[in-house]
Coordinates of C-alpha atoms in Angstrom, one line a residue:
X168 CA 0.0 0.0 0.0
X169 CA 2.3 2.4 0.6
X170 CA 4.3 2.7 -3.0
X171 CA 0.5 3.4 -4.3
X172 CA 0.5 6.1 -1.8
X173 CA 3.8 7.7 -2.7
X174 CA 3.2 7.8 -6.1
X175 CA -0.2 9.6 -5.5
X176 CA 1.6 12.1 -4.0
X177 CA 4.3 12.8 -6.4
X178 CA 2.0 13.0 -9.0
X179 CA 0.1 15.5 -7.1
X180 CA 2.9 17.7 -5.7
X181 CA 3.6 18.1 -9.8
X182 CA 0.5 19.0 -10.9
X183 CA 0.2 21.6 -8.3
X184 CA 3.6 22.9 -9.6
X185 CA 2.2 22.8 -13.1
X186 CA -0.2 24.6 -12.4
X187 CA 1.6 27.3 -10.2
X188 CA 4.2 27.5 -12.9
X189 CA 1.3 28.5 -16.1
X190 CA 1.7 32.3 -14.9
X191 CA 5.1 32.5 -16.1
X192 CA 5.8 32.6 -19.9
X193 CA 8.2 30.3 -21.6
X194 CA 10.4 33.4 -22.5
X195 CA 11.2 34.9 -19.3
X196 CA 13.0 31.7 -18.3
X197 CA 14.6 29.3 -20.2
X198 CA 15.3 27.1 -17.2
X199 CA 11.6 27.0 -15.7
X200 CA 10.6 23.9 -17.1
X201 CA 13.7 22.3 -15.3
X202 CA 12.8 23.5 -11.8
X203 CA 12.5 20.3 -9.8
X204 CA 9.9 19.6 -7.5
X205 CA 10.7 19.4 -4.1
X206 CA 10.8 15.8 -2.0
X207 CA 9.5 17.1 1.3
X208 CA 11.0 15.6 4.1
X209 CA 10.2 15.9 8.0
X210 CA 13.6 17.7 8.5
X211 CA 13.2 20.7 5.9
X212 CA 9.0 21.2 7.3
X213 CA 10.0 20.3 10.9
X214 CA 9.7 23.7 13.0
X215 CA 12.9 22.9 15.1
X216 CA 14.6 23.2 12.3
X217 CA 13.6 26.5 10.7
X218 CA 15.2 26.7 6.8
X219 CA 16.8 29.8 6.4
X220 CA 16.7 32.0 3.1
X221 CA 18.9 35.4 3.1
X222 CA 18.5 37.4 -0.4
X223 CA 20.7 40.1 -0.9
X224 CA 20.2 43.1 -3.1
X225 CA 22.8 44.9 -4.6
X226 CA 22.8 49.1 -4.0
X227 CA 19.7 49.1 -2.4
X228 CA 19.1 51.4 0.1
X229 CA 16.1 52.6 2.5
X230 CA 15.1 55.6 0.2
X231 CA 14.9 53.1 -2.9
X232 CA 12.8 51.1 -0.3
X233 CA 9.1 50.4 -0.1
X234 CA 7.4 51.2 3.7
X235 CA 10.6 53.5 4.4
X236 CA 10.2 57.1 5.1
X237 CA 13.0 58.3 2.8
X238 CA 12.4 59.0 -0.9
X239 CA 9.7 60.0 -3.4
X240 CA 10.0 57.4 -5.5
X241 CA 9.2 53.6 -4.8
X242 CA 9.6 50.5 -6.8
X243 CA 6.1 48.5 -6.8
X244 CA 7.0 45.8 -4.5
X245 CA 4.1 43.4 -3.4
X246 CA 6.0 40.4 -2.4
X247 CA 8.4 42.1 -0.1
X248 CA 5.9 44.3 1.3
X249 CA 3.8 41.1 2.2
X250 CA 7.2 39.8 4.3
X251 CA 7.4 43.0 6.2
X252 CA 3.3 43.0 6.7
X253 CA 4.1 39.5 7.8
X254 CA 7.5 40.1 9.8
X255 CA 9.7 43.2 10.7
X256 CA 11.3 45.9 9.4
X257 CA 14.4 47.2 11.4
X258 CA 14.9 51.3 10.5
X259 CA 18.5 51.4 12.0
X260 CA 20.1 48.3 10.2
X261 CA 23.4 49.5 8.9
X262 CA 25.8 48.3 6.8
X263 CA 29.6 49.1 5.2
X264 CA 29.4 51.7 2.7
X265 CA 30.5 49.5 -0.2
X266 CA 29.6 45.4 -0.8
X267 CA 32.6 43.3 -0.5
X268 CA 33.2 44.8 3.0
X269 CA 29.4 43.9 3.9
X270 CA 29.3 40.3 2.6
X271 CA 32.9 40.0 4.0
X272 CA 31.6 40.9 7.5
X273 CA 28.0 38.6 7.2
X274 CA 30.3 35.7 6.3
X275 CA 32.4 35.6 9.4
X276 CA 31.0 38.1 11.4
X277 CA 33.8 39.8 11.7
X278 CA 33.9 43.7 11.2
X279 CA 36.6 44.8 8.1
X280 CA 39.3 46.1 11.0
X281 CA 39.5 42.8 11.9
X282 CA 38.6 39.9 8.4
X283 CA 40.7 42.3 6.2
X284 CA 38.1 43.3 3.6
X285 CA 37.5 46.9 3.9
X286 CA 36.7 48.2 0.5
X287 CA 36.0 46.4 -3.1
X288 CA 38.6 44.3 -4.3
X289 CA 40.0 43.7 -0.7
X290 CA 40.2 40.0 -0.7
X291 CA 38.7 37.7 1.9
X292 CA 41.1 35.0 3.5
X293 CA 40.3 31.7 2.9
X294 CA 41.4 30.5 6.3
X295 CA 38.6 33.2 7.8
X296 CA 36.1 30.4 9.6
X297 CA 32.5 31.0 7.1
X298 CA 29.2 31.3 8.4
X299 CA 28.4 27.5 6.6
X300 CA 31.4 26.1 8.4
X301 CA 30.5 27.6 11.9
X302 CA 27.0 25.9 11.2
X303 CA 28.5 22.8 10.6
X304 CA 30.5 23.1 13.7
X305 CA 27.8 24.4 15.9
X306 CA 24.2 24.0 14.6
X307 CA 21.9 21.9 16.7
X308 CA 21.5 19.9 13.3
X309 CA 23.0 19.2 10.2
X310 CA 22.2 22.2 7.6
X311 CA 22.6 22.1 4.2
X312 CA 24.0 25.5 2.4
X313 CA 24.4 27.4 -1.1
X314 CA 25.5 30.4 -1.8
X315 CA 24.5 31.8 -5.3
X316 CA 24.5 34.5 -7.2
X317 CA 27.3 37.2 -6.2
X318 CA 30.6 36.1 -4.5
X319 CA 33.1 39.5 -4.7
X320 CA 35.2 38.1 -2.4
X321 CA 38.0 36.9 -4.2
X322 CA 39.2 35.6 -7.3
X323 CA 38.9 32.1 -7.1
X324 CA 35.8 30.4 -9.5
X325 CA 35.2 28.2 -6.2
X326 CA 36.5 29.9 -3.3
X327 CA 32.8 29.9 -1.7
X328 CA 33.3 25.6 -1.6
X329 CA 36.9 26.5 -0.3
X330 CA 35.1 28.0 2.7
X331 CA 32.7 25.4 3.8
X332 CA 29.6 26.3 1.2
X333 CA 28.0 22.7 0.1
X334 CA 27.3 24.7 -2.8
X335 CA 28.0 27.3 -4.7
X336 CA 27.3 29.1 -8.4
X337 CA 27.2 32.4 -9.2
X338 CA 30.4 34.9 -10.5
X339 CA 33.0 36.4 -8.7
X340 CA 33.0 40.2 -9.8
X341 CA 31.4 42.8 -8.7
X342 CA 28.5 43.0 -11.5
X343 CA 27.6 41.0 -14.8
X344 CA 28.7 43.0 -17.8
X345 CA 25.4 42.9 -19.0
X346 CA 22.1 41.1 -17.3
X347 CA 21.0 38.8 -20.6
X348 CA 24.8 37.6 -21.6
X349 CA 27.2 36.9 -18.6
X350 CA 29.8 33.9 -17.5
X351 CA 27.8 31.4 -14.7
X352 CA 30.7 29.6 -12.1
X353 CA 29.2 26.2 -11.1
X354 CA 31.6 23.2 -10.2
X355 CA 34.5 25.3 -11.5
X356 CA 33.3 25.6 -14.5
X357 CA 32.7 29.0 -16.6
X358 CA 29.4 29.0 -19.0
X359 CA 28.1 31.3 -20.8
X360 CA 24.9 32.4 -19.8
X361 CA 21.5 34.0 -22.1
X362 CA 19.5 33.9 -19.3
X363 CA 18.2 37.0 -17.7
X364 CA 20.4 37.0 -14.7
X365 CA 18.3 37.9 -11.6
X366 CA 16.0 35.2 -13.1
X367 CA 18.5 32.5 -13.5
X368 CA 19.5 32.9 -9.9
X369 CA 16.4 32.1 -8.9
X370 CA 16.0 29.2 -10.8
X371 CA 19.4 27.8 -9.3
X372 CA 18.5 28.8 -5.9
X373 CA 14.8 27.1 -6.4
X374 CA 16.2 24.0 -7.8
X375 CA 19.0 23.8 -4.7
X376 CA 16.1 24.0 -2.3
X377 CA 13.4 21.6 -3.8
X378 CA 16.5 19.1 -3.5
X379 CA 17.4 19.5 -0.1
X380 CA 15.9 16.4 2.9
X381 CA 17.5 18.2 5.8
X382 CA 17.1 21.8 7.2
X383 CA 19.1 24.1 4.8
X384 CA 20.3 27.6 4.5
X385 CA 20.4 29.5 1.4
X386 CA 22.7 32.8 0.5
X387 CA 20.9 34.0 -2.5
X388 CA 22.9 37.4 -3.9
X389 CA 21.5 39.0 -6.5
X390 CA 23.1 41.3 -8.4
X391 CA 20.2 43.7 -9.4
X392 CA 19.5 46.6 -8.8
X393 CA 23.8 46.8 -9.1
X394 CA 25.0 48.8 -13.3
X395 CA 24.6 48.2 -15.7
X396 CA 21.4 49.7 -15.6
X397 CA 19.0 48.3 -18.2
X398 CA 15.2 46.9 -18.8
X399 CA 14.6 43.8 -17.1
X400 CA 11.8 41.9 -18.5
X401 CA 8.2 44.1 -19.2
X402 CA 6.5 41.2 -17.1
X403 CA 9.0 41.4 -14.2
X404 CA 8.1 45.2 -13.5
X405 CA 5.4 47.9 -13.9
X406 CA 7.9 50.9 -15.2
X407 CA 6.7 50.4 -18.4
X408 CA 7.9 49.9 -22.4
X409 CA 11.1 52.5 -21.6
X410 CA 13.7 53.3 -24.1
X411 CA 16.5 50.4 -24.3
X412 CA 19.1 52.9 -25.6
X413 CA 22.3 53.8 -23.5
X414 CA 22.0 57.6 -23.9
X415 CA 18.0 57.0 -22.9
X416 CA 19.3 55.3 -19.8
X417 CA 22.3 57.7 -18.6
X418 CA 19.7 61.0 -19.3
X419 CA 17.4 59.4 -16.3
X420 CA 18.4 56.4 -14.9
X421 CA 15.9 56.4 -12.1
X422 CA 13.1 54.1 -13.8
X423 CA 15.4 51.4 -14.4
X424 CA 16.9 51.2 -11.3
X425 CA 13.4 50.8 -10.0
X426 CA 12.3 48.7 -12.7
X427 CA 15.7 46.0 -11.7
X428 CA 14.4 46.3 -8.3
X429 CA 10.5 45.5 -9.3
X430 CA 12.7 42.4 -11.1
X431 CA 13.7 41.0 -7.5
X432 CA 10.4 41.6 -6.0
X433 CA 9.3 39.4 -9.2
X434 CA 11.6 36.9 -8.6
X435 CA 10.6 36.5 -4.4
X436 CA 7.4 35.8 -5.5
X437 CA 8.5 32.8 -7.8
X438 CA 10.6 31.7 -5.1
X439 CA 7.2 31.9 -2.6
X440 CA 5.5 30.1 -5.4
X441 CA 7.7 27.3 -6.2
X442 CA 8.9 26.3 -3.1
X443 CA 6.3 24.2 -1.6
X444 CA 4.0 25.5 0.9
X445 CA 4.9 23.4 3.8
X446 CA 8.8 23.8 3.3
X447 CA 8.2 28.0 3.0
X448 CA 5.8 27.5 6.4
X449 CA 8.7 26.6 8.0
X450 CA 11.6 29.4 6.3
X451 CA 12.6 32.3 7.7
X452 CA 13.5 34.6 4.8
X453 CA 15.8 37.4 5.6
X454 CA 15.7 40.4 3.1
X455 CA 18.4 42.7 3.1
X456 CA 20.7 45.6 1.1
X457 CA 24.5 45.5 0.9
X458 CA 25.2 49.2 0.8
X459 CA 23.2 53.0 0.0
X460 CA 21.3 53.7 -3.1
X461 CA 24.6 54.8 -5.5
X462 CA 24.7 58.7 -6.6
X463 CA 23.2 58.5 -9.8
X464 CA 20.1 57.3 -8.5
X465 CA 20.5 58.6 -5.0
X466 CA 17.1 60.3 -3.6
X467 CA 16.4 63.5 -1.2
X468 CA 17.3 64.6 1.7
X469 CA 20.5 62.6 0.9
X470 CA 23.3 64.8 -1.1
X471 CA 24.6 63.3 -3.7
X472 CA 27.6 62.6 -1.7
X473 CA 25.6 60.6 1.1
X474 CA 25.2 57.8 -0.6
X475 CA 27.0 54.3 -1.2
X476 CA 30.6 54.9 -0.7
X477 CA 30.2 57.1 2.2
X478 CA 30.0 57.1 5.7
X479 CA 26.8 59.1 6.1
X480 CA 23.7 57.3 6.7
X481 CA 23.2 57.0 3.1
X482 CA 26.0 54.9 2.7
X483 CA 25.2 52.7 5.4
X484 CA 21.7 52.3 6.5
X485 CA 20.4 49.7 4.2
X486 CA 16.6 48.2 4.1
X487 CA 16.5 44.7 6.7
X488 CA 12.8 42.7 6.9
X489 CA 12.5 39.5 8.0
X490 CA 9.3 37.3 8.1
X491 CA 8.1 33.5 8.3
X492 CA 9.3 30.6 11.0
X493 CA 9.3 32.0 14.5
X494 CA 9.0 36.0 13.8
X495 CA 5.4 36.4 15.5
X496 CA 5.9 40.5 15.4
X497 CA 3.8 40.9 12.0
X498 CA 3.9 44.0 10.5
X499 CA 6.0 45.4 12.9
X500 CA 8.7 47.5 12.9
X501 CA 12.2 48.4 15.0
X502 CA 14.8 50.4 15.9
X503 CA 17.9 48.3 17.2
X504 CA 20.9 49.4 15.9
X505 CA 22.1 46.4 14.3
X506 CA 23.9 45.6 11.4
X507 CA 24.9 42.8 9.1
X508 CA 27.6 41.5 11.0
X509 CA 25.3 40.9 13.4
X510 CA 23.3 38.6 10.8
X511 CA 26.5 35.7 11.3
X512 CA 25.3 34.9 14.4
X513 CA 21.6 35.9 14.4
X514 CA 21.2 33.0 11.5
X515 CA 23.7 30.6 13.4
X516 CA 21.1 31.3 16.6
X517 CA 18.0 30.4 14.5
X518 CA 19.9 26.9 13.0
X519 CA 20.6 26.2 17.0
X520 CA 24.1 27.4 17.8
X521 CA 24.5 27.6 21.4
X522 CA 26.1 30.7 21.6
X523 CA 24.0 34.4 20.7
X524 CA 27.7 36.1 20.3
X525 CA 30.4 35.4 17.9
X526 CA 33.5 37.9 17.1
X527 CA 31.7 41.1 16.6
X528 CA 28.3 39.6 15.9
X529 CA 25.5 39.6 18.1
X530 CA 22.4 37.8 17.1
X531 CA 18.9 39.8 17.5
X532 CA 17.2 36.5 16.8
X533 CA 15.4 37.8 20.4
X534 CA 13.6 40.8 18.4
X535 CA 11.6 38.5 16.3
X536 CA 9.5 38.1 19.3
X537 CA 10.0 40.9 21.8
X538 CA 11.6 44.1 21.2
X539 CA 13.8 46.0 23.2
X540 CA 15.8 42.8 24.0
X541 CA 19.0 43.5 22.1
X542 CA 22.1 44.7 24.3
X543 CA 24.2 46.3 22.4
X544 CA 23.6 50.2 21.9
X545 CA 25.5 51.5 19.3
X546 CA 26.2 50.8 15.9
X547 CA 29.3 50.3 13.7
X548 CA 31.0 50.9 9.8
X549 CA 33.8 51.5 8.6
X550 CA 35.6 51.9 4.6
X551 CA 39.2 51.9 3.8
X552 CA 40.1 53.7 0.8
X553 CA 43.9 54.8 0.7
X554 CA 43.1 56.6 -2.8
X555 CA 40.3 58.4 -0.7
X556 CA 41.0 59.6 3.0
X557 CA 38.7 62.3 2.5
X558 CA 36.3 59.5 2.5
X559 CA 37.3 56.8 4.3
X560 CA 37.6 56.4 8.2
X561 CA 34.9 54.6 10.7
X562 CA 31.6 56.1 11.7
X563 CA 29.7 54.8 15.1
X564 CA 26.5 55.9 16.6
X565 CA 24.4 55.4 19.5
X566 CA 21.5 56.6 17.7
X567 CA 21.4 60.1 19.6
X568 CA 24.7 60.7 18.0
X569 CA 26.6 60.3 15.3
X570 CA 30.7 60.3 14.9
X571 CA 32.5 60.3 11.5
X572 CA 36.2 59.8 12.0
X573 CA 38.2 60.0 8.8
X574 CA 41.8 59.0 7.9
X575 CA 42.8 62.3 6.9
X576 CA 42.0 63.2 10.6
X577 CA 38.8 65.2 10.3
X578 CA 36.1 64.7 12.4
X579 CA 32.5 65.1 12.2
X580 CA 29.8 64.9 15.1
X581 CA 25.8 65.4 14.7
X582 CA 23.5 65.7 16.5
X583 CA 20.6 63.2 15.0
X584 CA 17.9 64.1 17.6
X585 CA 17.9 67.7 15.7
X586 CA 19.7 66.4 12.4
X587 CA 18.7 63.2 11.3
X588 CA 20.6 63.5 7.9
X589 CA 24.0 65.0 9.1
X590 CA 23.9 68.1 7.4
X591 CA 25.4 70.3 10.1
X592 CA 28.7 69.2 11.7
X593 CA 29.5 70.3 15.1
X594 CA 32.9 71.1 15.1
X595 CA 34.9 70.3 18.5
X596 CA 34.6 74.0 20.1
X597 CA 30.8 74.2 19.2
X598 CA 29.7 71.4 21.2
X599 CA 28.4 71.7 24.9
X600 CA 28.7 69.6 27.5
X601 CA 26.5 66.6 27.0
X602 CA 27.8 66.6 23.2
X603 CA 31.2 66.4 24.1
X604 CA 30.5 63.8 26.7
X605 CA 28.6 61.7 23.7
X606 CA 31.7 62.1 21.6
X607 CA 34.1 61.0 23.6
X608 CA 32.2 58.2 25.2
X609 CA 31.5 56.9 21.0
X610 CA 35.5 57.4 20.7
X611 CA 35.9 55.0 23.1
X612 CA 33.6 52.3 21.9
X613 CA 34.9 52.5 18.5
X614 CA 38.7 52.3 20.1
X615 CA 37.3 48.9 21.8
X616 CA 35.9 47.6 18.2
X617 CA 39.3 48.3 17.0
X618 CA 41.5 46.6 19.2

């Protein structure tokens, strides 16, 4: 009796896949009749054992952002605007002001000071312990892992493997030279790729999952909304039939950067829809930026010099929601200041580590449930740039204020209860007593994070 009642079931977990998948077109991805369907086991649905999806987008920040405060102009995005009716959004989640230093710090949580990587093309070292390795070594179970899409780490075709990842395909540069013709690294191997990019890493990323029989955690890095700017799709966004020329494109770049956005928020929902219901019931799905909204695109009250690359809060406050498996605060929303070094050891704490703390990570895996139980009370970020001091330097707040220390040896100190945006330095013999009392109690926390 029970082969009868296996295959019953297999043939209907298909034809509800079937059916889920006759929304999508043939064209928009070449790979979608290849998606496999899941084997649900009791491991990957058990609620012990929460799967764990992390997306990264790529120069994203709060004011490109729907359900922040900041910016005019919002990408239509119903998918992740159903996780943050479902979860919470965090308002004080910060970043580094440029990737590679970010995805360095979530992968060994670890700030820059101390992994090494604190600007692009700094290169991570493959003897750093990985977030999939401390999971192997401390999980309460055995977790599967992938990372795929955008490495920027280093070099190396398989350096993700090299650091624990059971899986890994994506490329290793910053950005795809263009989004419909680009070189995919699987197993070592270079091919050439016609897919639409943001697409095809969620076909790899769906596939990965639906193959999984244990818990499993997925790094999925997309490299939209990152240049070249372009037209994804006309089903994957609602900007419209736009001009596909380059001068069309530099004149007003805007619409396309929200049109590559509108392109993830596409793409969650085919995740949402071909994972199968019982596996997503039990995922928590992290959403999260890697840096500011870039200059080009950048959007009032930021300058245009607030924005990724810098230390202001345009460079490093970046959009964070997370909904599904144990988050009960729906539609909720916080101010913690934590960043994504802190997301190493919040996502070790949901797989089961025993310990809430590693390096300079702290998990905030408590938040999902209660707020104002996260210790920590400042936050952190830092860019190296020996081309730039005039840029580069650390910045730590406590959320009243703000301290920019640069390696030319400027400083600059707001206020944010008055000046939220940092647009008026107080210089050393203009602040009062409390001020200067703020100041030098954040130099001191930032000389402890540096030792």
């Amino acid at each position: 009796m029970k082969v009868p009642i296996l295959f019953f079931s297999i043939c209907t977990l298909l034809l509800i896949t079937s059916c889920n998948n006759e929304n999508f077109s043939s064209d928009e991805s070449s790979n979608e009749g290849e998606l496999l369907t899941a084997s649900i086991s009791s491991k990957n649905t058990n609620s012990q054992h929460p799967n764990i999806l992390l997306i990264i987008a790529d120069d994203m920040g709060v004011d490109a952002t729907p359900g922040y405060s900041i910016g005019s102009t919002k990408p239509n995005m119903p998918n992740l605007q159903g996780l943050a009716n479902s979860g919470l959004t965090f308002d004080n989640a910060w970043a580094y002001p440029k990737c590679s230093p970010t995805r360095a710090a979530l992968l060994t949580g670890k700030y820059g000071y101390h992994n090494g990587v604190l600007n692009v093309g700094d290169h991570i070292s493959l003897t750093e312990k990985s977030l999939q390795t401390y999971l192997d070594e401390n999980a309460s179970t055995d977790y599967a892992h992938s990372i795929i899409g955008k490495w920027h780490l280093s070099n190396g075709t398989n350096d993700a493997e090299v650091m624990g990842a059971d899986y890994y395909a994506g490329f290793s540069g910053g950005s795809v030279g263009d989004y419909y013709d680009w070189d995919l690294y699987e197993n070592g191997q270079s091919t050439d790729v016609f897919d639409y990019c943001t697409t095809k890493f969620t076909d790899l990323a769906v596939n990965w999952i639906n193959q999984q029989t244990k818990p499993w955690f997925c790094w999925l890095a997309y490299s939209a909304p990152h240049t070249p700017y372009h037209l994804p799709p006309l089903s994957m966004h609602s900007q419209g039939s736009l001009p596909t020329d380059q001068a069309s494109i530099n004149a007003n770049p805007l619409p396309y950067y929200m049109a590559m956005i509108e392109s993830i928020d596409y793409e969650i929902g085919r995740i949402q829809t071909l994972i199968p219901q019982a596996v997503l019931d039990n995922t928590v799905i992290i959403f999260v930026g890697d840096n500011g909204t870039p200059k080009s695109v950048l959007q009032s009250p930021y300058g245009g010099a607030q924005g990724k690359g810098s230390l202001f809060k345009g460079g490093v406050n970046v959009p964070l929601i997370i909904s599904g498996a144990g988050v009960t605060r729906a539609n909720d929303r916080d101010d913690s200041p934590v960043t994504t070094t802190d997301l190493f050891s919040t996502i070790a704490d949901i797989a089961g580590a025993s310990q809430s703390n590693y390096e300079n990570s702290e998990s905030f895996k408590s938040l999902f449930t209660t707020s104002n139980t996260f210790s920590r009370d400042y936050n952190y970020s830092e860019l190296t740039d020996v081309t730039k001091p005039a840029k580069s330097g650390y910045t730590i707040s406590d959320n009243d204020y703000k301290l920019i220390q640069l390696d030319n040896g400027v400083e600059k100190f707001y206020d944010l209860s008055t000046d939220a945006y940092e647009k008026t330095n107080i210089k050393k013999n203009q602040q009062n007593n409390t001020q200067r009392a703020a100041r030098n109690a954040l130099k001191a926390k930032a000389a402890n994070v540096r030792i």
